[in-house]
Amino acid sequence: MILQSRMQQNQTMNLLLYLLPLLLLQNPTSNLSATTSHSILLSSCAAARHPDLCYSTISASPHLPSLSSHNDVIHASLNLAVSSIQNSSSRLQTISLSSATLTRRERNALLDCIYLFQDSLEELRLAESGVGASRFDAVDVEFLISGAMTNHETCIDGFSHDEVDRRLRARVLEGIDHVIRMCANSLAMVRNGTSPASRLPSTKWTERLEGEEQAEVEVNVTVAADGSGDFRTVGAAVDAAPEKSKSRYVIEIKEGRYDEYVFVGKKKVNLMFVGAGRGRTVISGNRSVADGLSTFQTATLAVEGDLFLARDLTIENTAGPSKGQAVALRVKANFSAFYNCDILGYQDTLYAFHGRQFYRNCLIRGTVDFIFGNAAVVFQDCDIQVRQPNPGQENMVTAQGRNDPDEPTAISIHRCRIGAEPGFNKSLNPSYLGRPWKEYSRAVIMQSNITEVIHPAGWHEWDGRFALDTLYYGEYNNSGPGADTAQRVNWTGYRVIYNSTEAQQFAAGSLITGSEWLGSTGFPYYLGL
């Protein structure tokens, strides 16, 4: 399928190359500048995911005469994606205001879309700025574009819960597919057409965290449910925290149970939660899609501010196995890290939405797809445990959401322990390492201990043959009774990894550019295998 797609792209580009001289002959005012611009456009679009769309949209735009480099073409593609998002956002607002017959979940899903589109606009504008900079950090730009694509996929997913929701899906899809394709073109051109120097680690994140590499931190404010601190709720402390802080702002959360829903917005940068210990400081909620919410809205703790850190606490969603998707922790923040935390739920426990994320010495429990999303995320020295779902359900540890082969995202479970919570009966509910949520789903298990709770097949289908040839699922040097690969699935996309060089790309130093920022967290980590 991939080969066929590439052949179609080549045929399209050959046609464009044939037609270009004819187009120029028909326009007597064509000059050397226009010819050069078209040549640059053709060359750049050859690296795009959808080269025909790349050429047709940019050549018809006012940006064409000013194209003098590959980066100009990327910039033009991003600019057109921004315009398309603005049009889609305006149309969705019209739908939400004009439709009196919408269900609660449909209204919530539309609100998600409008909110996520604004995020995409911000991310693509940052990507545009990055492309225009003298030192082009390609990796940062790739994550920004991937984030915008994930936002749009999430919008669409909000209309997938039942037949009532799906009636709006076609209307919402109008324009969204075009935006995703434009973003995919930009991403492919960045990934396939940038110089090696642009892929070197930048220093900007360590510069923003100067002098904060010690394990001990200075507390700025304290939260205590009994009133003995600066605030009684975690949410109030977050609301009072400074915006866009250039130094780390630490919120100490005293022992206690905090029944609240906490949102760390995008402007709350450089925030850190410090609890009294796992099971002692507990942030708890019970929202689920059964309440008429989208999956995105069910999180007990939702984090969007970059450079977020948390340690020594528990985050849970207690909705239970029968209420469907119910997120305990949703992380939509770049350069976020969690250390010595419990993240507890059932279906969809941990939503690693996008960005670069790191979890060390954490306990993650759940049932169906309980580690999911489209982040580049590394789990080190964590306990990952299945628990009893509804009768007849199958446990899935991961459901990774990569929908484009150029996205720099994956779930990496490294030196962890995969098992079950006490009392789990595996004869009632089989458990698997994961299933492909999206077409290019990517997940690896490396140097981990896998208990007998995992089914010998290891992995499970999502829907028939969907994604089995395009996914990337790998296992490298694991141990334990569940690590035997003799009876694993025989999909094209599955592999046992024997080469340490191949495995190394999923270690923290590579997948999440850990050398740039993990040292500033004060948490233990290792960059390699």
mmCIF file of N, CA, C and O in Angstrom, residues 57 75-95 110-128 144-153 155-156 171-184 186 332 354:
data_model
loop_
_atom_site.group_PDB
_atom_site.id
_atom_site.type_symbol
_atom_site.label_atom_id
_atom_site.label_comp_id
_atom_site.label_asym_id
_atom_site.label_seq_id
_atom_site.Cartn_x
_atom_site.Cartn_y
_atom_site.Cartn_z
ATOM 1 N N THR A 57 -2.327 23.819 -4.463
ATOM 2 C CA THR A 57 -2.748 24.859 -3.516
ATOM 3 C C THR A 57 -1.755 26.011 -3.446
ATOM 4 O O THR A 57 -2.142 27.180 -3.428
ATOM 5 N N HIS A 75 6.780 27.226 4.534
ATOM 6 C CA HIS A 75 6.099 28.370 5.148
ATOM 7 C C HIS A 75 4.761 28.637 4.463
ATOM 8 O O HIS A 75 3.739 28.874 5.122
ATOM 9 N N ALA A 76 4.741 28.584 3.125
ATOM 10 C CA ALA A 76 3.505 28.800 2.382
ATOM 11 C C ALA A 76 2.480 27.715 2.691
ATOM 12 O O ALA A 76 1.286 27.997 2.856
ATOM 13 N N SER A 77 2.938 26.467 2.782
ATOM 14 C CA SER A 77 2.038 25.355 3.102
ATOM 15 C C SER A 77 1.414 25.530 4.482
ATOM 16 O O SER A 77 0.207 25.329 4.667
ATOM 17 N N LEU A 78 2.225 25.923 5.456
ATOM 18 C CA LEU A 78 1.712 26.161 6.808
ATOM 19 C C LEU A 78 0.730 27.323 6.824
ATOM 20 O O LEU A 78 -0.299 27.276 7.511
ATOM 21 N N ASN A 79 1.039 28.360 6.080
ATOM 22 C CA ASN A 79 0.163 29.529 6.033
ATOM 23 C C ASN A 79 -1.205 29.166 5.465
ATOM 24 O O ASN A 79 -2.247 29.621 5.967
ATOM 25 N N LEU A 80 -1.217 28.328 4.438
ATOM 26 C CA LEU A 80 -2.489 27.889 3.855
ATOM 27 C C LEU A 80 -3.259 26.995 4.825
ATOM 28 O O LEU A 80 -4.495 27.047 4.882
ATOM 29 N N ALA A 81 -2.543 26.169 5.603
ATOM 30 C CA ALA A 81 -3.207 25.348 6.618
ATOM 31 C C ALA A 81 -3.859 26.229 7.673
ATOM 32 O O ALA A 81 -4.982 25.954 8.125
ATOM 33 N N VAL A 82 -3.177 27.293 8.071
ATOM 34 C CA VAL A 82 -3.741 28.235 9.042
ATOM 35 C C VAL A 82 -5.040 28.842 8.508
ATOM 36 O O VAL A 82 -6.051 28.919 9.220
ATOM 37 N N SER A 83 -5.034 29.262 7.244
ATOM 38 C CA SER A 83 -6.245 29.841 6.647
ATOM 39 C C SER A 83 -7.389 28.836 6.622
ATOM 40 O O SER A 83 -8.546 29.184 6.900
ATOM 41 N N SER A 84 -7.068 27.583 6.319
ATOM 42 C CA SER A 84 -8.097 26.541 6.282
ATOM 43 C C SER A 84 -8.684 26.293 7.668
ATOM 44 O O SER A 84 -9.894 26.083 7.819
ATOM 45 N N ILE A 85 -7.837 26.316 8.701
ATOM 46 C CA ILE A 85 -8.328 26.126 10.069
ATOM 47 C C ILE A 85 -9.246 27.271 10.464
ATOM 48 O O ILE A 85 -10.290 27.054 11.102
ATOM 49 N N GLN A 86 -8.899 28.475 10.103
ATOM 50 C CA GLN A 86 -9.746 29.628 10.432
ATOM 51 C C GLN A 86 -11.123 29.479 9.796
ATOM 52 O O GLN A 86 -12.148 29.761 10.428
ATOM 53 N N ASN A 87 -11.168 29.007 8.559
ATOM 54 C CA ASN A 87 -12.454 28.796 7.880
ATOM 55 C C ASN A 87 -13.256 27.693 8.563
ATOM 56 O O ASN A 87 -14.472 27.832 8.774
ATOM 57 N N SER A 88 -12.573 26.594 8.926
ATOM 58 C CA SER A 88 -13.265 25.484 9.587
ATOM 59 C C SER A 88 -13.807 25.902 10.943
ATOM 60 O O SER A 88 -14.920 25.529 11.324
ATOM 61 N N SER A 89 -13.037 26.669 11.678
ATOM 62 C CA SER A 89 -13.461 27.115 13.000
ATOM 63 C C SER A 89 -14.702 27.998 12.904
ATOM 64 O O SER A 89 -15.652 27.851 13.690
ATOM 65 N N SER A 90 -14.730 28.894 11.939
ATOM 66 C CA SER A 90 -15.901 29.765 11.762
ATOM 67 C C SER A 90 -17.137 28.947 11.425
ATOM 68 O O SER A 90 -18.238 29.200 11.937
ATOM 69 N N ARG A 91 -16.966 27.937 10.586
ATOM 70 C CA ARG A 91 -18.101 27.103 10.194
ATOM 71 C C ARG A 91 -18.632 26.286 11.367
ATOM 72 O O ARG A 91 -19.844 26.152 11.549
ATOM 73 N N LEU A 92 -17.733 25.756 12.193
ATOM 74 C CA LEU A 92 -18.166 24.969 13.352
ATOM 75 C C LEU A 92 -18.910 25.832 14.363
ATOM 76 O O LEU A 92 -19.863 25.381 14.995
ATOM 77 N N GLN A 93 -18.472 27.063 14.530
ATOM 78 C CA GLN A 93 -19.184 27.959 15.445
ATOM 79 C C GLN A 93 -20.591 28.227 14.947
ATOM 80 O O GLN A 93 -21.536 28.335 15.735
ATOM 81 N N THR A 94 -20.757 28.301 13.646
ATOM 82 C CA THR A 94 -22.088 28.492 13.056
ATOM 83 C C THR A 94 -22.971 27.281 13.332
ATOM 84 O O THR A 94 -24.151 27.422 13.679
ATOM 85 N N ILE A 95 -22.397 26.070 13.203
ATOM 86 C CA ILE A 95 -23.161 24.845 13.491
ATOM 87 C C ILE A 95 -23.612 24.834 14.948
ATOM 88 O O ILE A 95 -24.772 24.573 15.260
ATOM 89 N N LEU A 110 -18.383 19.603 19.732
ATOM 90 C CA LEU A 110 -18.170 20.807 18.924
ATOM 91 C C LEU A 110 -17.320 21.831 19.679
ATOM 92 O O LEU A 110 -16.441 22.474 19.096
ATOM 93 N N LEU A 111 -17.570 21.972 20.972
ATOM 94 C CA LEU A 111 -16.754 22.888 21.779
ATOM 95 C C LEU A 111 -15.301 22.431 21.799
ATOM 96 O O LEU A 111 -14.378 23.255 21.736
ATOM 97 N N ASP A 112 -15.087 21.105 21.892
ATOM 98 C CA ASP A 112 -13.717 20.569 21.821
ATOM 99 C C ASP A 112 -13.056 20.990 20.515
ATOM 100 O O ASP A 112 -11.901 21.434 20.500
ATOM 101 N N CYS A 113 -13.792 20.840 19.403
ATOM 102 C CA CYS A 113 -13.224 21.158 18.097
ATOM 103 C C CYS A 113 -12.812 22.618 18.013
ATOM 104 O O CYS A 113 -11.710 22.944 17.552
ATOM 105 N N ILE A 114 -13.690 23.500 18.449
ATOM 106 C CA ILE A 114 -13.387 24.932 18.391
ATOM 107 C C ILE A 114 -12.164 25.248 19.249
ATOM 108 O O ILE A 114 -11.268 26.003 18.840
ATOM 109 N N TYR A 115 -12.108 24.654 20.436
ATOM 110 C CA TYR A 115 -10.971 24.854 21.329
ATOM 111 C C TYR A 115 -9.682 24.302 20.728
ATOM 112 O O TYR A 115 -8.631 24.965 20.733
ATOM 113 N N LEU A 116 -9.756 23.086 20.187
ATOM 114 C CA LEU A 116 -8.570 22.445 19.626
ATOM 115 C C LEU A 116 -8.081 23.163 18.373
ATOM 116 O O LEU A 116 -6.872 23.225 18.110
ATOM 117 N N PHE A 117 -9.014 23.721 17.595
ATOM 118 C CA PHE A 117 -8.598 24.464 16.401
ATOM 119 C C PHE A 117 -7.790 25.697 16.789
ATOM 120 O O PHE A 117 -6.837 26.070 16.098
ATOM 121 N N GLN A 118 -8.172 26.348 17.880
ATOM 122 C CA GLN A 118 -7.401 27.510 18.332
ATOM 123 C C GLN A 118 -5.992 27.083 18.742
ATOM 124 O O GLN A 118 -5.014 27.783 18.473
ATOM 125 N N ASP A 119 -5.889 25.931 19.380
ATOM 126 C CA ASP A 119 -4.566 25.387 19.706
ATOM 127 C C ASP A 119 -3.755 25.126 18.445
ATOM 128 O O ASP A 119 -2.558 25.417 18.382
ATOM 129 N N SER A 120 -4.418 24.559 17.445
ATOM 130 C CA SER A 120 -3.722 24.273 16.189
ATOM 131 C C SER A 120 -3.212 25.549 15.536
ATOM 132 O O SER A 120 -2.098 25.578 14.995
ATOM 133 N N LEU A 121 -4.022 26.597 15.570
ATOM 134 C CA LEU A 121 -3.586 27.873 15.002
ATOM 135 C C LEU A 121 -2.320 28.365 15.690
ATOM 136 O O LEU A 121 -1.369 28.805 15.030
ATOM 137 N N GLU A 122 -2.304 28.272 17.011
ATOM 138 C CA GLU A 122 -1.126 28.708 17.755
ATOM 139 C C GLU A 122 0.086 27.852 17.407
ATOM 140 O O GLU A 122 1.198 28.370 17.204
ATOM 141 N N GLU A 123 -0.110 26.540 17.334
ATOM 142 C CA GLU A 123 1.008 25.639 17.052
ATOM 143 C C GLU A 123 1.562 25.839 15.646
ATOM 144 O O GLU A 123 2.792 25.858 15.437
ATOM 145 N N LEU A 124 0.679 26.019 14.672
ATOM 146 C CA LEU A 124 1.159 26.204 13.302
ATOM 147 C C LEU A 124 1.819 27.568 13.118
ATOM 148 O O LEU A 124 2.763 27.699 12.326
ATOM 149 N N ARG A 125 1.347 28.559 13.828
ATOM 150 C CA ARG A 125 2.013 29.867 13.759
ATOM 151 C C ARG A 125 3.399 29.808 14.378
ATOM 152 O O ARG A 125 4.344 30.429 13.878
ATOM 153 N N LEU A 126 3.533 29.042 15.462
ATOM 154 C CA LEU A 126 4.867 28.830 16.034
ATOM 155 C C LEU A 126 5.754 28.062 15.059
ATOM 156 O O LEU A 126 6.953 28.346 14.935
ATOM 157 N N ALA A 127 5.159 27.090 14.366
ATOM 158 C CA ALA A 127 5.925 26.338 13.371
ATOM 159 C C ALA A 127 6.370 27.253 12.228
ATOM 160 O O ALA A 127 7.512 27.169 11.761
ATOM 161 N N GLU A 128 5.466 28.134 11.777
ATOM 162 C CA GLU A 128 5.822 29.114 10.748
ATOM 163 C C GLU A 128 7.000 29.964 11.195
ATOM 164 O O GLU A 128 7.951 30.205 10.444
ATOM 165 N N LEU A 144 5.297 20.434 16.653
ATOM 166 C CA LEU A 144 4.220 21.425 16.566
ATOM 167 C C LEU A 144 3.207 21.037 15.487
ATOM 168 O O LEU A 144 1.993 21.087 15.710
ATOM 169 N N ILE A 145 3.697 20.630 14.318
ATOM 170 C CA ILE A 145 2.789 20.235 13.239
ATOM 171 C C ILE A 145 2.036 18.965 13.614
ATOM 172 O O ILE A 145 0.825 18.850 13.391
ATOM 173 N N SER A 146 2.742 17.995 14.194
ATOM 174 C CA SER A 146 2.093 16.766 14.637
ATOM 175 C C SER A 146 1.007 17.073 15.665
ATOM 176 O O SER A 146 -0.072 16.467 15.647
ATOM 177 N N GLY A 147 1.270 18.026 16.557
ATOM 178 C CA GLY A 147 0.274 18.421 17.547
ATOM 179 C C GLY A 147 -0.980 18.968 16.899
ATOM 180 O O GLY A 147 -2.111 18.643 17.306
ATOM 181 N N ALA A 148 -0.811 19.798 15.872
ATOM 182 C CA ALA A 148 -1.972 20.344 15.165
ATOM 183 C C ALA A 148 -2.767 19.235 14.485
ATOM 184 O O ALA A 148 -4.012 19.232 14.509
ATOM 185 N N MET A 149 -2.070 18.278 13.897
ATOM 186 C CA MET A 149 -2.760 17.149 13.266
ATOM 187 C C MET A 149 -3.528 16.331 14.298
ATOM 188 O O MET A 149 -4.669 15.911 14.061
ATOM 189 N N THR A 150 -2.921 16.104 15.455
ATOM 190 C CA THR A 150 -3.576 15.345 16.523
ATOM 191 C C THR A 150 -4.817 16.074 17.021
ATOM 192 O O THR A 150 -5.847 15.452 17.318
ATOM 193 N N ASN A 151 -4.743 17.394 17.122
ATOM 194 C CA ASN A 151 -5.907 18.175 17.536
ATOM 195 C C ASN A 151 -7.088 17.915 16.604
ATOM 196 O O ASN A 151 -8.237 17.746 17.056
ATOM 197 N N HIS A 152 -6.831 17.902 15.296
ATOM 198 C CA HIS A 152 -7.914 17.715 14.341
ATOM 199 C C HIS A 152 -8.445 16.287 14.355
ATOM 200 O O HIS A 152 -9.654 16.063 14.217
ATOM 201 N N GLU A 153 -7.566 15.314 14.528
ATOM 202 C CA GLU A 153 -8.017 13.930 14.659
ATOM 203 C C GLU A 153 -8.901 13.776 15.904
ATOM 204 O O GLU A 153 -9.899 13.055 15.894
ATOM 205 N N CYS A 155 -10.738 16.090 17.288
ATOM 206 C CA CYS A 155 -12.034 16.689 16.969
ATOM 207 C C CYS A 155 -12.939 15.668 16.293
ATOM 208 O O CYS A 155 -14.094 15.475 16.696
ATOM 209 N N ILE A 156 -12.414 14.982 15.297
ATOM 210 C CA ILE A 156 -13.207 13.987 14.573
ATOM 211 C C ILE A 156 -13.619 12.843 15.504
ATOM 212 O O ILE A 156 -14.763 12.369 15.468
ATOM 213 N N ARG A 171 -20.534 16.529 8.539
ATOM 214 C CA ARG A 171 -20.480 18.001 8.477
ATOM 215 C C ARG A 171 -19.193 18.525 9.104
ATOM 216 O O ARG A 171 -18.598 19.480 8.613
ATOM 217 N N VAL A 172 -18.775 17.885 10.177
ATOM 218 C CA VAL A 172 -17.550 18.319 10.845
ATOM 219 C C VAL A 172 -16.329 18.012 9.980
ATOM 220 O O VAL A 172 -15.361 18.781 9.948
ATOM 221 N N LEU A 173 -16.389 16.888 9.269
ATOM 222 C CA LEU A 173 -15.253 16.480 8.445
ATOM 223 C C LEU A 173 -14.985 17.433 7.289
ATOM 224 O O LEU A 173 -13.875 17.475 6.756
ATOM 225 N N GLU A 174 -16.000 18.211 6.876
ATOM 226 C CA GLU A 174 -15.816 19.142 5.767
ATOM 227 C C GLU A 174 -14.673 20.109 6.096
ATOM 228 O O GLU A 174 -14.747 20.889 7.035
ATOM 229 N N GLY A 175 -13.647 20.054 5.332
ATOM 230 C CA GLY A 175 -12.525 20.963 5.541
ATOM 231 C C GLY A 175 -11.439 20.411 6.435
ATOM 232 O O GLY A 175 -10.269 20.783 6.286
ATOM 233 N N ILE A 176 -11.797 19.541 7.394
ATOM 234 C CA ILE A 176 -10.799 19.032 8.333
ATOM 235 C C ILE A 176 -9.804 18.130 7.624
ATOM 236 O O ILE A 176 -8.589 18.196 7.864
ATOM 237 N N ASP A 177 -10.296 17.281 6.727
ATOM 238 C CA ASP A 177 -9.385 16.393 6.004
ATOM 239 C C ASP A 177 -8.381 17.201 5.190
ATOM 240 O O ASP A 177 -7.202 16.843 5.106
ATOM 241 N N HIS A 178 -8.853 18.314 4.623
ATOM 242 C CA HIS A 178 -7.950 19.176 3.850
ATOM 243 C C HIS A 178 -6.854 19.753 4.748
ATOM 244 O O HIS A 178 -5.680 19.787 4.358
ATOM 245 N N VAL A 179 -7.236 20.191 5.940
ATOM 246 C CA VAL A 179 -6.250 20.739 6.877
ATOM 247 C C VAL A 179 -5.212 19.682 7.254
ATOM 248 O O VAL A 179 -4.002 19.945 7.258
ATOM 249 N N ILE A 180 -5.683 18.480 7.563
ATOM 250 C CA ILE A 180 -4.762 17.411 7.964
ATOM 251 C C ILE A 180 -3.796 17.086 6.823
ATOM 252 O O ILE A 180 -2.595 16.886 7.047
ATOM 253 N N ARG A 181 -4.296 17.069 5.589
ATOM 254 C CA ARG A 181 -3.436 16.780 4.436
ATOM 255 C C ARG A 181 -2.412 17.893 4.219
ATOM 256 O O ARG A 181 -1.247 17.621 3.886
ATOM 257 N N MET A 182 -2.829 19.130 4.419
ATOM 258 C CA MET A 182 -1.880 20.242 4.292
ATOM 259 C C MET A 182 -0.803 20.157 5.371
ATOM 260 O O MET A 182 0.386 20.392 5.111
ATOM 261 N N CYS A 183 -1.218 19.830 6.589
ATOM 262 C CA CYS A 183 -0.242 19.672 7.677
ATOM 263 C C CYS A 183 0.704 18.505 7.377
ATOM 264 O O CYS A 183 1.916 18.596 7.628
ATOM 265 N N ALA A 184 0.148 17.411 6.853
ATOM 266 C CA ALA A 184 0.979 16.258 6.512
ATOM 267 C C ALA A 184 2.021 16.627 5.464
ATOM 268 O O ALA A 184 3.172 16.163 5.522
ATOM 269 N N SER A 186 3.342 19.632 5.023
ATOM 270 C CA SER A 186 4.349 20.456 5.700
ATOM 271 C C SER A 186 5.289 19.578 6.519
ATOM 272 O O SER A 186 6.509 19.765 6.498
ATOM 273 N N LYS A 332 -1.136 17.293 27.490
ATOM 274 C CA LYS A 332 -1.037 17.936 26.179
ATOM 275 C C LYS A 332 0.062 18.993 26.258
ATOM 276 O O LYS A 332 -0.053 20.087 25.714
ATOM 277 N N HIS A 354 -0.173 14.719 23.209
ATOM 278 C CA HIS A 354 0.952 14.942 22.301
ATOM 279 C C HIS A 354 2.069 15.695 23.011
ATOM 280 O O HIS A 354 1.953 16.051 24.185
#
